[in-house]
XYZ file of C-alpha atoms in Angstrom:
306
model
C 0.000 0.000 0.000
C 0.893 3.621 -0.876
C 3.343 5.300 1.734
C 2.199 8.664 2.491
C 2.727 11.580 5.419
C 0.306 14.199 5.218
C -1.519 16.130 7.735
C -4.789 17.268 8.615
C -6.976 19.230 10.709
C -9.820 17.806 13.114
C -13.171 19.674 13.693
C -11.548 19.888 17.203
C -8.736 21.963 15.250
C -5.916 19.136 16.107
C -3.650 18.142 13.612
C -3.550 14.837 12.466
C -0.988 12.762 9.981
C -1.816 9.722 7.920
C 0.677 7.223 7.180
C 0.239 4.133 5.487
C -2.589 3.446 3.158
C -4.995 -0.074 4.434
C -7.260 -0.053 1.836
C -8.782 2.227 -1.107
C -12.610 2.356 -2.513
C -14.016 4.218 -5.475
C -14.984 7.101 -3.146
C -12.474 7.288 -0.903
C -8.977 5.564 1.104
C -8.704 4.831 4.777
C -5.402 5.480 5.942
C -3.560 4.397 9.248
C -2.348 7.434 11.531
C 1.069 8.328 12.534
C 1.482 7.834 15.585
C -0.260 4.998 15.681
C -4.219 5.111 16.754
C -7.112 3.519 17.801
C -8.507 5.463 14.802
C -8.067 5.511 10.954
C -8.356 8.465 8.512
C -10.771 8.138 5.713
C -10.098 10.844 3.191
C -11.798 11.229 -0.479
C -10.585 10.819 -3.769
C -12.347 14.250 -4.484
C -13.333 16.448 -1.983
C -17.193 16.409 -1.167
C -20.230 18.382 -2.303
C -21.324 21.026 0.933
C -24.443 18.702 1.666
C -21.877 15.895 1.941
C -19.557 17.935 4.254
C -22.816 19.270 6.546
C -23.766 15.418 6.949
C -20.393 14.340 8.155
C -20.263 17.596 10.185
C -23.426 16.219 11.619
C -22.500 12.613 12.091
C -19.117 13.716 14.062
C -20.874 15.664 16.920
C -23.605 12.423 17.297
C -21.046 9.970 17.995
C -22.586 7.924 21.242
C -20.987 4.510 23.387
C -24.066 2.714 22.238
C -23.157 3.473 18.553
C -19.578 2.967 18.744
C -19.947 -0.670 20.173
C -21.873 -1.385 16.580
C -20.646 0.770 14.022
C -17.901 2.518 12.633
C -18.910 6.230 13.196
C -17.379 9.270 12.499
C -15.374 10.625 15.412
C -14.715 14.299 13.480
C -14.035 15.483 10.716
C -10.733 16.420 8.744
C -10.143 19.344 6.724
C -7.611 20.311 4.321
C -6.341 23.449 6.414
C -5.431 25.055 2.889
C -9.342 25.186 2.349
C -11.116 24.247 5.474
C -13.614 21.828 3.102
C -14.173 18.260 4.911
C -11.809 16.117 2.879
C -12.454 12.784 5.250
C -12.988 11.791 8.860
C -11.772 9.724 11.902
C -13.440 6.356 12.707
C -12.545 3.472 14.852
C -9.766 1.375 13.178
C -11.783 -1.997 12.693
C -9.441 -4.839 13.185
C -9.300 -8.853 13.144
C -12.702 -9.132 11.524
C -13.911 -10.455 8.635
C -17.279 -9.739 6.360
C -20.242 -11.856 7.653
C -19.901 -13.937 4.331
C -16.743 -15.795 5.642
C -18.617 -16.671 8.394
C -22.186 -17.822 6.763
C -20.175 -19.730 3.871
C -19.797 -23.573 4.728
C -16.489 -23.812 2.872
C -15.291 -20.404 4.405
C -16.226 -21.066 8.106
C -14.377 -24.463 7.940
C -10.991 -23.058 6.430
C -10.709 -20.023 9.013
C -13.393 -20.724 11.700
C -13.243 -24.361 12.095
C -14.731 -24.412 15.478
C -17.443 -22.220 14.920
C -21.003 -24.205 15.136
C -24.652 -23.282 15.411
C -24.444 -21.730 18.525
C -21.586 -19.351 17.033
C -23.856 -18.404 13.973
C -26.878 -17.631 16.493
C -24.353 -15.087 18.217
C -23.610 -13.553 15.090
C -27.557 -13.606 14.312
C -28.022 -12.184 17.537
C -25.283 -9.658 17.701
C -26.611 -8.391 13.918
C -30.285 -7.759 14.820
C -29.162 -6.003 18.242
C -26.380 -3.520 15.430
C -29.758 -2.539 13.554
C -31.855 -1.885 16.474
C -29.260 0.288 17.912
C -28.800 2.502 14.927
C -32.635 2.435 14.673
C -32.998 3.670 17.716
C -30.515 6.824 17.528
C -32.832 7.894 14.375
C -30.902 6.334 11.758
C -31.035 4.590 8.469
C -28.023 2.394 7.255
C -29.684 2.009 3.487
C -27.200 0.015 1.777
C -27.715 -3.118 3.775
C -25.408 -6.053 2.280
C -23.153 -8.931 3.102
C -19.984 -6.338 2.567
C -20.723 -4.028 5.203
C -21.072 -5.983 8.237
C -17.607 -7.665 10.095
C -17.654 -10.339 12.276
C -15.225 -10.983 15.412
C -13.665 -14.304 16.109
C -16.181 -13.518 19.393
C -19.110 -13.172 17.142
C -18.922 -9.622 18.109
C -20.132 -7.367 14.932
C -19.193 -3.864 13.701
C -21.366 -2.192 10.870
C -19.020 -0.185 8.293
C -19.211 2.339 5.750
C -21.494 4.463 8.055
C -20.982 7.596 5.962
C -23.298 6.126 3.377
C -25.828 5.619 6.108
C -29.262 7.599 5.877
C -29.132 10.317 8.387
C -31.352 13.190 9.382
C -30.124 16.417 10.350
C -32.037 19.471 11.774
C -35.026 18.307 9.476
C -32.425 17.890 6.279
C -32.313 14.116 4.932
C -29.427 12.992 4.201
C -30.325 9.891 1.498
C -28.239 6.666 1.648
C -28.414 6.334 -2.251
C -26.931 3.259 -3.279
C -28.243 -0.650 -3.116
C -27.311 -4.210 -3.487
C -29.800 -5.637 -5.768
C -30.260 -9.187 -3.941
C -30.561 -6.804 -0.424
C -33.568 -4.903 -1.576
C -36.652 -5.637 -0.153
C -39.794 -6.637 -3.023
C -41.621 -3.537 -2.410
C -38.039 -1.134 -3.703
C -37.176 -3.973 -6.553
C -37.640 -2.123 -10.038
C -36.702 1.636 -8.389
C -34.681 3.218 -10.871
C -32.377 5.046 -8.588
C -32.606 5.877 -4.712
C -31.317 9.412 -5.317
C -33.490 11.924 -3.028
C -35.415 8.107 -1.971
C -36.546 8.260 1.786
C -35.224 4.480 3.431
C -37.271 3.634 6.172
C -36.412 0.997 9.038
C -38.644 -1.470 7.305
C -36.347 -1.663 4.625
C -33.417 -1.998 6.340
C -35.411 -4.857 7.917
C -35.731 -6.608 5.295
C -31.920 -6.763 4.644
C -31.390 -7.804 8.623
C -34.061 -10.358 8.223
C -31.827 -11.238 4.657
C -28.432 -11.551 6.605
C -30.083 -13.503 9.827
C -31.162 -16.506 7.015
C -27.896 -16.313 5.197
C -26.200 -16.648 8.329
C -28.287 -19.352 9.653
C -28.809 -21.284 6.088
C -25.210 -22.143 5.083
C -25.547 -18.729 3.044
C -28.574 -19.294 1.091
C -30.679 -16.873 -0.402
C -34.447 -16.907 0.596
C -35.484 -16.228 -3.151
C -33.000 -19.191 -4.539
C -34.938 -22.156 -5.196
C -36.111 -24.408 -8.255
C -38.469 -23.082 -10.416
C -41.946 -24.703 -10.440
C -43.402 -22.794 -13.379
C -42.520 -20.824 -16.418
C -41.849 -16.944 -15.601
C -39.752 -18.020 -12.179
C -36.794 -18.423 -11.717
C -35.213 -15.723 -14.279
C -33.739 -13.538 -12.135
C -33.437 -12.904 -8.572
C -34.669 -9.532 -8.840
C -37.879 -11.118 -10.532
C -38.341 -13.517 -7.894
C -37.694 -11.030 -5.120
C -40.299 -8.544 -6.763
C -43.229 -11.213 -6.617
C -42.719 -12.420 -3.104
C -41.035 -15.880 -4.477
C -39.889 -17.252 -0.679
C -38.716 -20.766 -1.545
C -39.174 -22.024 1.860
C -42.830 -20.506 2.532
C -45.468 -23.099 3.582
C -47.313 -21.639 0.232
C -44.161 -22.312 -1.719
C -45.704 -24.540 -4.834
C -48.305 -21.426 -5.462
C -45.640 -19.138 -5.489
C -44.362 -21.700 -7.930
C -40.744 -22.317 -6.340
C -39.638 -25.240 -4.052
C -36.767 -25.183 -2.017
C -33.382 -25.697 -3.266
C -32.098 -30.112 -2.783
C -30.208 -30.708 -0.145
C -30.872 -27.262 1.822
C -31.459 -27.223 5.302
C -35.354 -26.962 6.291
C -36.774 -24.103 8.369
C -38.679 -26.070 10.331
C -35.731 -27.110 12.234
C -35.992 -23.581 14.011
C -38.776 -22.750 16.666
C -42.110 -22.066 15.409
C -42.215 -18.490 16.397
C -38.991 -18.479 14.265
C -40.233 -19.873 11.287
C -42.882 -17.679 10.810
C -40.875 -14.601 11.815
C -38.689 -15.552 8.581
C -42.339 -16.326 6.252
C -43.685 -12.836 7.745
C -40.529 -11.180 6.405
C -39.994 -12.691 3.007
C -43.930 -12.377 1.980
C -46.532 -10.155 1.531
C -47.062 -9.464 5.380
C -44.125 -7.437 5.478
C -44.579 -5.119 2.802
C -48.313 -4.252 4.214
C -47.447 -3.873 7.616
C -46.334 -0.124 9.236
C -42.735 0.496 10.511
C -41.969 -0.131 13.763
C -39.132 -0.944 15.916
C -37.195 -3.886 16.011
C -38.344 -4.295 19.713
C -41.372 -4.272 18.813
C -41.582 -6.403 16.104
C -40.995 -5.020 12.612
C -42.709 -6.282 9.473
C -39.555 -7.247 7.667
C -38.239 -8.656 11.336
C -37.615 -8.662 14.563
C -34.721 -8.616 17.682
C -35.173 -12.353 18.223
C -32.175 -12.541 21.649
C -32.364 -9.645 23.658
C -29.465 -8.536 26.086
């Protein structure tokens, strides 16, 4: 990675150097600081638009211990002291974890988590749902829900990333999350041409958590993935998504899918379970109104409290 020593200025006007370069996206590069932290830098490839700026302005000064146990939020901002524009901010560094994927794939889990059972992928269920009600309740959307942004401890301890894409309200201005996975947006979204100036709501985030929770638990399996019972199924993901196609619902052969062979059946989890997962994946969760996770939210639900 690229060597670099370049300083910048804090919202809390300290200076601050970056050093070497961990990792670089198509928006932006996190960068280790010098001395060494318990934070990183991210900085931009370009510098922000003002809305951009006012939204991590915002994000820095709502920093709380409940959020930092579950997400990497901004700490403050840094600013190019040349122009005083946000160029980047400080987050926790986010160390010896890896994306929830490595953990829900069979193959993966048995290379680098050998030991890790059932009881380790209900943790990681567990520790997931209680992330999303968290940022739920600090009035908060994360948007972009997918397999990439969410990193798992060897503890089954988890730590949501990428938190500057998150939906966030500030002082009555919206700050859209506008981007999306595809195979992570719930059937009522499926077809939107963009989410540019599109209002998330919890419910949809839901819908990813409730998305995650059955890969994790399923070996990594999509709800939606299953063998096609009738012409017109089965084309896409998208498709099947769109028309409420839940392989494993009770009313799977009208919805004209069946499960995948071999896949592990939901009815080895606890009734209440079960239909937590058919309320999510169908119909029911699209017509019911938001509410929190507690509570127990269309698209799902905390299912282990603390």
């Amino acid at each position: 990675m690229t060597e670099v020593a370049k300083a910048f200025v804090t919202s809390r006007g300290e200076s601050v150097t970056i050093s070497r370069e961990l990792g670089r996206g198509g928006e932006g590069s996190v960068f280790e600081l010098a001395p060494e932290s318990h934070n990183v830098a991210k900085i931009y490839h370009k510098v922000p638009d003002k809305k951009k700026q006012d939204k991590l302005r915002f994000m820095a000064t709502r920093s709380s211990e409940k959020l930092l146990k579950y997400v990497a939020w901004p700490q403050s901002t840094l600013s190019d002291s040349k122009t005083g524009a946000v160029v980047g901010y400080l987050m926790p560094k986010v160390t010896n974890r890896s994306s929830i994927q490595m953990l829900y794939s069979p193959a993966h889990r048995r290379q680098n988590h050998p030991k890790a059972g059932w009881d380790f992928l209900l943790f990681i269920a567990r520790n997931v749902a209680a992330a999303f009600e968290v940022l739920h309740a600090e009035g908060h959307i994360l948007g972009d829900v997918n397999q990439g942004n969410v990193m798992v401890g060897k503890d089954s301890t988890v730590v949501i990333i990428d938190s500057d894409s998150f939906q966030v309200e500030a002082n009555g201005t919206v700050h859209f999350c506008e981007v999306g996975v595809s195979h992570f947006t719930p059937p009522e979204l499926q077809g939107l041409s963009s989410f540019s100036g599109f209002r998330r709501t919890i419910n949809h985030d839901n819908f990813g958590l409730a998305l995650l929770i059955f890969h994790t638990l399923f070996g990594g399996r999509h709800p939606y993935a299953g063998v096609p019972q009738r012409d017109g199924v089965g084309d896409s993901l998208e498709s099947d998504i769109k028309e409420f196609r839940y392989a494993y619902a009770k009313d799977a052969k009208q919805r004209g899918i069946a499960p995948p062979p071999r896949s592990i059946p939901t009815s080895m989890l606890p009734s209440e379970v079960e239909q937590l997962f058919h309320q999510a994946f169908t119909e029911q969760g699209r017509a019911l109104p938001d509410l929190l996770l507690a509570s127990g939210s269309p698209h799902w639900m905390l299912f282990v409290e603390d």
